[in-house]
Each structure stands twice: as structure tokens, then as C-alpha cells.
Amino acid sequence: MPTFAILAFVRWVHFAAAMILFGSSLFPFYAPTGRFLDRPLRRIVIGAGVVGLITGLLWVMFLLIQLVGDSEGGSTLEELTAFFLDTSFGPTWIAHLALFALALLVGVTLRRNSWTARPQAFGLAAVAAGVLVSQAFIGHAAAAMGSPLPGPAVHAIHLLASGAWIGGLVPLGLVLLGARRAGDAHSLGRGRDALRRFSTMGMLAVGLIILSGVNNALSRIDSPESLVATDYGRVLLTKVALFVLMVALAAINRFALLPRLSGRACGSVALDSLIRMIAAEEVVGMLILAAVAILGMLAPPL
Ligand code: HEM
């Protein structure tokens, strides 16, 4: 029987892969950087596709073991067929894993150095969005009744908005690292422009995350007391506290460090601080996903 920790770890890495896949493939649409990101983004897409597929299959295997009790009994093929075809969530899992496999396939077929301006880029972003939307129909959200707005649909917005933010920080970091390495005015300008555009997208994402997060919470929390009296409530509070910290880091980047990026001299100092702060923002984002990985395994009060 997989331990709680092992399953939580697999869920965590799976969420991170899905978010980085979507956030990275969406980035060129609102922060075009010419061909600068083509190669590294292609590697990220392929990497996220492979990790997402492996952890998705592991997650299904662990669910199957939990459902069947131990892997010794009965033929695994029969149990897998029953899992995928005779359960309410089986077909959703088929769609979710198939979309991850498709994203990987698209990633592998992308041309190395000029894909972000081509139709495949749209296809990839759409498939990556499909991976997150299908995720919204797995787990608690699929059973979420009683929320003001339809549970899974709002949850899909929650995952897309948080994926755009957490996943988009990776290519943003690459653009700023590239500007630091090149050190010329053109790269610095590209970095400044990418951060400004990312922050605008980020503000929209934060708004959507709060609205959909509160909707999610209202369908799972029955009273303010259970926020502190239950494991689920305490993990959710921890997640919201990390979210507030992440918003604070993003605000410092946008309103304190970005304005200091103009001018070559102080630009490189501000750039170094920015790169460190973007890395810190991503670390907090990954901690939020760790809380989420645990949250989905705890019974909500409602
Ligand atoms: C960057 C910030 C955030 C990220 C990355 C994030 C990510 C996620 C993810 C991936 C899930 C899906 C879990 C699953 O399907 O098993 C989720 C669920 C949820 N989120 Fe968020 N979220 C964020 C912020 C928030 C905020 C601010 C709130 C509350 C106001 C919130 C409330 C919830 C709730 C209640 C659930 C349902 C958990 C469950 O029972 O499965 N989230 N979130």
C-alpha cells in the first residue's frame, strides 16, 4: 500500500508538471520574445510531458492498489480495464493521460528554433490547457456540490489561472537570466518588457485564483471553526498564507524592482535581485502545490 507521503509526492510532482507545461506554453502569447525561448521552452515542454505522464501512471497505479487492496489479487489487466472503464472517474483519467501524451508528442515534433510563432504553439497551449481542465474533473472537485458556482468548471479556472502564474515563472526566469548573461540594452529591454507583460497577466490570474479559490472553499468548508479544527482546514489555511506571501513577492517584483531595471548600471544589480525574487516566488508556488497535493487527500469537512 503506498504511504500517504509517497502518494502526496507523486501528486505534487504531477501538479507541478501540468502547471509548468501550461504556463510555459502560454507565455509566448502574452510575452513574445522572438526566438530566444524556442529551444529552452521545447525542452521544458518535453520534460514536463514525460514527468507528467510517468507520475500520472504512478498515481493511477496507487489508486488502483488502494481500490483493489493489493496487486497480487486478480489479473492487473482486468483491474486496469475495470478502473478505466467501469468507474465514474476512469474515462476522465484516460482523457487526462492521453492529453499529457499528446502534449509530449507535440513537444517532440516542435521545430527546435522557430516554433513559438507557428500554429503548433496554439495547439500545444490548447492541449496543455486540456491537461489542467481534465485535472479539474479528478479529485474532490468532481464531487463538489453546494458551491455558489458549478464546482468543476470553476475549479478548471482555478487550475488554469494558477498554472499560468506558477508555470509562467519558469520562462520568465529564463528571459531574465538570458538578459543577465547577455548584459546588452536589447536583452535588458526584452526582460523588462516580459516582466511587465507577465505582471499584467499575473494580476488577472491572482483575481481569478481568489474568486475560484473562495468558491472551492465554500463547497468544502462548513464553518469558520473547521478551518482551524480540521486537518483539511489547517492545510487550506497554510496554503492561503503561502498564497499571500507569493502575491507579496510578486508585488515587490512589479512595483519595486521593475522600475529600477532602467539604466545599464543599476539594471544589472536590480536584475540580480529580480532573478532571485522570481526564484523565491516559484519556490513558494511549489510549496503551495505541496499543500494542494496533501489537501486533495484529506477529507473536507463538508
Ligand atoms: C497560487 C495559488 C494557488 C494554487 C497554485 C492553487 C492550486 C490548486 C490546485 C492544483 C488544486 C487542485 C487540487 C486537486 O484537484 O486535488 C486546488 C484546489 C483548491 N484550492 Fe487552490 N490554489 C491556489 C490558491 C488558492 C486560494 C487563494 C484558495 C482559497 C481562497 C484556494 C482554495 C482551494 C480549494 C478549497 C481547493 C480544493 C481542494 C480539494 O479539496 O481538492 N486555492 N488549488
PDB file of C-alpha atoms in Angstrom, residues 23-178:
ATOM      1  CA  GLY A  23       2.293  28.192 -18.060  1.00  0.00           C
ATOM      2  CA  SER A  24       5.300  27.730 -20.358  1.00  0.00           C
ATOM      3  CA  SER A  25       3.254  27.086 -23.493  1.00  0.00           C
ATOM      4  CA  LEU A  26       1.008  30.104 -22.783  1.00  0.00           C
ATOM      5  CA  PHE A  27       3.915  32.513 -22.098  1.00  0.00           C
ATOM      6  CA  PRO A  28       4.898  33.296 -25.740  1.00  0.00           C
ATOM      7  CA  PHE A  29       1.348  34.523 -26.432  1.00  0.00           C
ATOM      8  CA  TYR A  30       1.386  37.408 -23.977  1.00  0.00           C
ATOM      9  CA  ALA A  31       5.179  37.951 -23.730  1.00  0.00           C
ATOM     10  CA  PRO A  32       6.647  37.207 -27.198  1.00  0.00           C
ATOM     11  CA  THR A  33      10.473  37.063 -27.027  1.00  0.00           C
ATOM     12  CA  GLY A  34      11.262  36.263 -30.669  1.00  0.00           C
ATOM     13  CA  ARG A  35      13.194  33.003 -30.998  1.00  0.00           C
ATOM     14  CA  PHE A  36      15.063  33.451 -27.719  1.00  0.00           C
ATOM     15  CA  LEU A  37      12.917  30.920 -25.832  1.00  0.00           C
ATOM     16  CA  ASP A  38      12.254  28.383 -28.602  1.00  0.00           C
ATOM     17  CA  ARG A  39      14.910  25.852 -27.614  1.00  0.00           C
ATOM     18  CA  PRO A  40      14.660  26.004 -23.796  1.00  0.00           C
ATOM     19  CA  LEU A  41      10.834  26.061 -23.908  1.00  0.00           C
ATOM     20  CA  ARG A  42      10.792  22.985 -26.150  1.00  0.00           C
ATOM     21  CA  ARG A  43      12.961  21.160 -23.596  1.00  0.00           C
ATOM     22  CA  ILE A  44      10.647  22.265 -20.757  1.00  0.00           C
ATOM     23  CA  VAL A  45       7.555  21.063 -22.641  1.00  0.00           C
ATOM     24  CA  ILE A  46       9.111  17.654 -23.358  1.00  0.00           C
ATOM     25  CA  GLY A  47      10.388  17.340 -19.780  1.00  0.00           C
ATOM     26  CA  ALA A  48       7.016  18.297 -18.268  1.00  0.00           C
ATOM     27  CA  GLY A  49       5.273  15.885 -20.648  1.00  0.00           C
ATOM     28  CA  VAL A  50       7.478  12.951 -19.623  1.00  0.00           C
ATOM     29  CA  VAL A  51       7.262  13.705 -15.887  1.00  0.00           C
ATOM     30  CA  GLY A  52       3.501  14.310 -16.090  1.00  0.00           C
ATOM     31  CA  LEU A  53       2.900  11.016 -17.887  1.00  0.00           C
ATOM     32  CA  ILE A  54       5.054   8.952 -15.507  1.00  0.00           C
ATOM     33  CA  THR A  55       3.558  10.492 -12.342  1.00  0.00           C
ATOM     34  CA  GLY A  56       0.044  10.216 -13.817  1.00  0.00           C
ATOM     35  CA  LEU A  57       0.520   6.480 -14.403  1.00  0.00           C
ATOM     36  CA  LEU A  58       2.009   6.070 -10.911  1.00  0.00           C
ATOM     37  CA  TRP A  59      -0.957   7.958  -9.416  1.00  0.00           C
ATOM     38  CA  VAL A  60      -3.410   5.650 -11.254  1.00  0.00           C
ATOM     39  CA  MET A  61      -1.460   2.591 -10.098  1.00  0.00           C
ATOM     40  CA  PHE A  62      -1.599   3.751  -6.475  1.00  0.00           C
ATOM     41  CA  LEU A  63      -5.338   4.473  -6.792  1.00  0.00           C
ATOM     42  CA  LEU A  64      -5.808   1.006  -8.271  1.00  0.00           C
ATOM     43  CA  ILE A  65      -3.869  -0.632  -5.408  1.00  0.00           C
ATOM     44  CA  GLN A  66      -5.998   1.317  -2.913  1.00  0.00           C
ATOM     45  CA  LEU A  67      -9.163   0.246  -4.713  1.00  0.00           C
ATOM     46  CA  VAL A  68      -8.166  -3.403  -5.165  1.00  0.00           C
ATOM     47  CA  GLY A  69      -6.312  -3.738  -1.825  1.00  0.00           C
ATOM     48  CA  ASP A  70      -3.139  -5.428  -3.089  1.00  0.00           C
ATOM     49  CA  SER A  71      -1.662  -6.040  -6.527  1.00  0.00           C
ATOM     50  CA  GLU A  72      -1.366  -9.789  -6.025  1.00  0.00           C
ATOM     51  CA  GLY A  73      -5.126 -10.461  -6.456  1.00  0.00           C
ATOM     52  CA  GLY A  74      -6.704 -10.963  -9.889  1.00  0.00           C
ATOM     53  CA  SER A  75      -5.084 -10.043 -13.235  1.00  0.00           C
ATOM     54  CA  THR A  76      -3.807  -6.473 -13.342  1.00  0.00           C
ATOM     55  CA  LEU A  77      -5.211  -6.062 -16.852  1.00  0.00           C
ATOM     56  CA  GLU A  78      -8.748  -6.879 -15.648  1.00  0.00           C
ATOM     57  CA  GLU A  79      -8.366  -4.467 -12.745  1.00  0.00           C
ATOM     58  CA  LEU A  80      -6.985  -1.720 -15.030  1.00  0.00           C
ATOM     59  CA  THR A  81      -9.826  -2.240 -17.501  1.00  0.00           C
ATOM     60  CA  ALA A  82     -12.363  -2.091 -14.666  1.00  0.00           C
ATOM     61  CA  PHE A  83     -10.667   1.027 -13.264  1.00  0.00           C
ATOM     62  CA  PHE A  84     -10.680   2.912 -16.568  1.00  0.00           C
ATOM     63  CA  LEU A  85     -13.991   1.685 -17.999  1.00  0.00           C
ATOM     64  CA  ASP A  86     -16.247   0.789 -15.040  1.00  0.00           C
ATOM     65  CA  THR A  87     -15.650   3.750 -12.714  1.00  0.00           C
ATOM     66  CA  SER A  88     -17.070   7.281 -12.984  1.00  0.00           C
ATOM     67  CA  PHE A  89     -13.580   8.817 -12.994  1.00  0.00           C
ATOM     68  CA  GLY A  90     -11.889   6.203 -15.252  1.00  0.00           C
ATOM     69  CA  PRO A  91     -12.683   7.948 -18.576  1.00  0.00           C
ATOM     70  CA  THR A  92     -11.501  11.279 -17.104  1.00  0.00           C
ATOM     71  CA  TRP A  93      -8.193   9.668 -16.273  1.00  0.00           C
ATOM     72  CA  ILE A  94      -7.942   8.266 -19.826  1.00  0.00           C
ATOM     73  CA  ALA A  95      -8.524  11.774 -21.224  1.00  0.00           C
ATOM     74  CA  HIS A  96      -6.035  13.314 -18.753  1.00  0.00           C
ATOM     75  CA  LEU A  97      -3.221  10.863 -19.558  1.00  0.00           C
ATOM     76  CA  ALA A  98      -3.973  10.987 -23.305  1.00  0.00           C
ATOM     77  CA  LEU A  99      -3.694  14.806 -23.259  1.00  0.00           C
ATOM     78  CA  PHE A 100      -0.351  14.591 -21.442  1.00  0.00           C
ATOM     79  CA  ALA A 101       0.851  12.073 -24.068  1.00  0.00           C
ATOM     80  CA  LEU A 102      -0.376  14.384 -26.851  1.00  0.00           C
ATOM     81  CA  ALA A 103       1.434  17.370 -25.303  1.00  0.00           C
ATOM     82  CA  LEU A 104       4.611  15.281 -25.216  1.00  0.00           C
ATOM     83  CA  LEU A 105       4.116  14.270 -28.851  1.00  0.00           C
ATOM     84  CA  VAL A 106       3.571  17.884 -29.928  1.00  0.00           C
ATOM     85  CA  GLY A 107       6.640  18.885 -27.890  1.00  0.00           C
ATOM     86  CA  VAL A 108       8.833  16.293 -29.611  1.00  0.00           C
ATOM     87  CA  THR A 109       7.647  17.328 -33.093  1.00  0.00           C
ATOM     88  CA  LEU A 110       8.236  21.050 -32.450  1.00  0.00           C
ATOM     89  CA  ARG A 111      10.987  22.544 -34.606  1.00  0.00           C
ATOM     90  CA  ARG A 112      13.975  23.375 -32.428  1.00  0.00           C
ATOM     91  CA  ASN A 113      14.355  27.019 -33.202  1.00  0.00           C
ATOM     92  CA  SER A 114      11.252  28.671 -34.519  1.00  0.00           C
ATOM     93  CA  TRP A 115       8.080  27.197 -33.104  1.00  0.00           C
ATOM     94  CA  THR A 116       6.595  29.803 -30.783  1.00  0.00           C
ATOM     95  CA  ALA A 117       5.397  31.874 -33.759  1.00  0.00           C
ATOM     96  CA  ARG A 118       3.812  28.896 -35.525  1.00  0.00           C
ATOM     97  CA  PRO A 119       0.377  27.231 -35.378  1.00  0.00           C
ATOM     98  CA  GLN A 120       1.792  24.332 -33.299  1.00  0.00           C
ATOM     99  CA  ALA A 121       2.241  26.811 -30.462  1.00  0.00           C
ATOM    100  CA  PHE A 122      -1.548  27.272 -30.325  1.00  0.00           C
ATOM    101  CA  GLY A 123      -2.081  23.531 -30.462  1.00  0.00           C
ATOM    102  CA  LEU A 124       0.363  22.971 -27.627  1.00  0.00           C
ATOM    103  CA  ALA A 125      -1.201  25.653 -25.388  1.00  0.00           C
ATOM    104  CA  ALA A 126      -4.673  24.206 -26.063  1.00  0.00           C
ATOM    105  CA  VAL A 127      -3.582  20.641 -25.230  1.00  0.00           C
ATOM    106  CA  ALA A 128      -1.777  21.892 -22.101  1.00  0.00           C
ATOM    107  CA  ALA A 129      -4.967  23.717 -21.060  1.00  0.00           C
ATOM    108  CA  GLY A 130      -6.843  20.441 -21.631  1.00  0.00           C
ATOM    109  CA  VAL A 131      -4.467  18.665 -19.232  1.00  0.00           C
ATOM    110  CA  LEU A 132      -5.372  21.137 -16.434  1.00  0.00           C
ATOM    111  CA  VAL A 133      -9.105  21.228 -17.248  1.00  0.00           C
ATOM    112  CA  SER A 134      -9.271  17.404 -17.164  1.00  0.00           C
ATOM    113  CA  GLN A 135      -7.431  17.572 -13.800  1.00  0.00           C
ATOM    114  CA  ALA A 136     -10.324  19.659 -12.505  1.00  0.00           C
ATOM    115  CA  PHE A 137     -12.645  16.672 -13.026  1.00  0.00           C
ATOM    116  CA  ILE A 138     -10.436  14.378 -10.922  1.00  0.00           C
ATOM    117  CA  GLY A 139     -10.428  14.519  -7.115  1.00  0.00           C
ATOM    118  CA  HIS A 140     -12.710  16.415  -4.739  1.00  0.00           C
ATOM    119  CA  ALA A 141     -13.818  18.962  -7.340  1.00  0.00           C
ATOM    120  CA  ALA A 142     -15.775  16.317  -9.285  1.00  0.00           C
ATOM    121  CA  ALA A 143     -17.885  15.681  -6.157  1.00  0.00           C
ATOM    122  CA  ALA A 144     -18.097  19.353  -5.141  1.00  0.00           C
ATOM    123  CA  MET A 145     -21.749  20.187  -4.616  1.00  0.00           C
ATOM    124  CA  GLY A 146     -23.205  23.198  -2.802  1.00  0.00           C
ATOM    125  CA  SER A 147     -20.767  25.828  -4.082  1.00  0.00           C
ATOM    126  CA  PRO A 148     -22.365  29.040  -5.445  1.00  0.00           C
ATOM    127  CA  LEU A 149     -20.974  28.300  -8.940  1.00  0.00           C
ATOM    128  CA  PRO A 150     -20.589  24.884 -10.679  1.00  0.00           C
ATOM    129  CA  GLY A 151     -17.652  23.123  -8.919  1.00  0.00           C
ATOM    130  CA  PRO A 152     -15.558  21.517 -11.698  1.00  0.00           C
ATOM    131  CA  ALA A 153     -15.964  24.445 -14.116  1.00  0.00           C
ATOM    132  CA  VAL A 154     -14.787  26.977 -11.538  1.00  0.00           C
ATOM    133  CA  HIS A 155     -12.070  24.584 -10.455  1.00  0.00           C
ATOM    134  CA  ALA A 156     -10.841  24.477 -14.063  1.00  0.00           C
ATOM    135  CA  ILE A 157     -10.466  28.273 -13.955  1.00  0.00           C
ATOM    136  CA  HIS A 158      -8.608  27.864 -10.629  1.00  0.00           C
ATOM    137  CA  LEU A 159      -6.129  25.448 -12.199  1.00  0.00           C
ATOM    138  CA  LEU A 160      -5.660  27.448 -15.436  1.00  0.00           C
ATOM    139  CA  ALA A 161      -5.074  30.723 -13.561  1.00  0.00           C
ATOM    140  CA  SER A 162      -2.631  29.174 -11.084  1.00  0.00           C
ATOM    141  CA  GLY A 163      -0.934  27.269 -13.928  1.00  0.00           C
ATOM    142  CA  ALA A 164      -0.452  30.485 -15.946  1.00  0.00           C
ATOM    143  CA  TRP A 165       1.216  32.087 -12.915  1.00  0.00           C
ATOM    144  CA  ILE A 166       3.301  29.258 -11.445  1.00  0.00           C
ATOM    145  CA  GLY A 167       4.163  27.766 -14.847  1.00  0.00           C
ATOM    146  CA  GLY A 168       4.906  31.170 -16.457  1.00  0.00           C
ATOM    147  CA  LEU A 169       7.564  31.996 -13.845  1.00  0.00           C
ATOM    148  CA  VAL A 170       9.894  29.404 -15.472  1.00  0.00           C
ATOM    149  CA  PRO A 171      10.162  31.053 -18.940  1.00  0.00           C
ATOM    150  CA  LEU A 172      10.179  34.499 -17.276  1.00  0.00           C
ATOM    151  CA  GLY A 173      13.187  33.400 -15.211  1.00  0.00           C
ATOM    152  CA  LEU A 174      14.885  32.169 -18.404  1.00  0.00           C
ATOM    153  CA  VAL A 175      14.348  35.527 -20.155  1.00  0.00           C
ATOM    154  CA  LEU A 176      15.826  37.418 -17.179  1.00  0.00           C
ATOM    155  CA  LEU A 177      18.776  35.005 -16.909  1.00  0.00           C
ATOM    156  CA  GLY A 178      19.372  35.494 -20.641  1.00  0.00           C
TER     157      GLY A 178
END
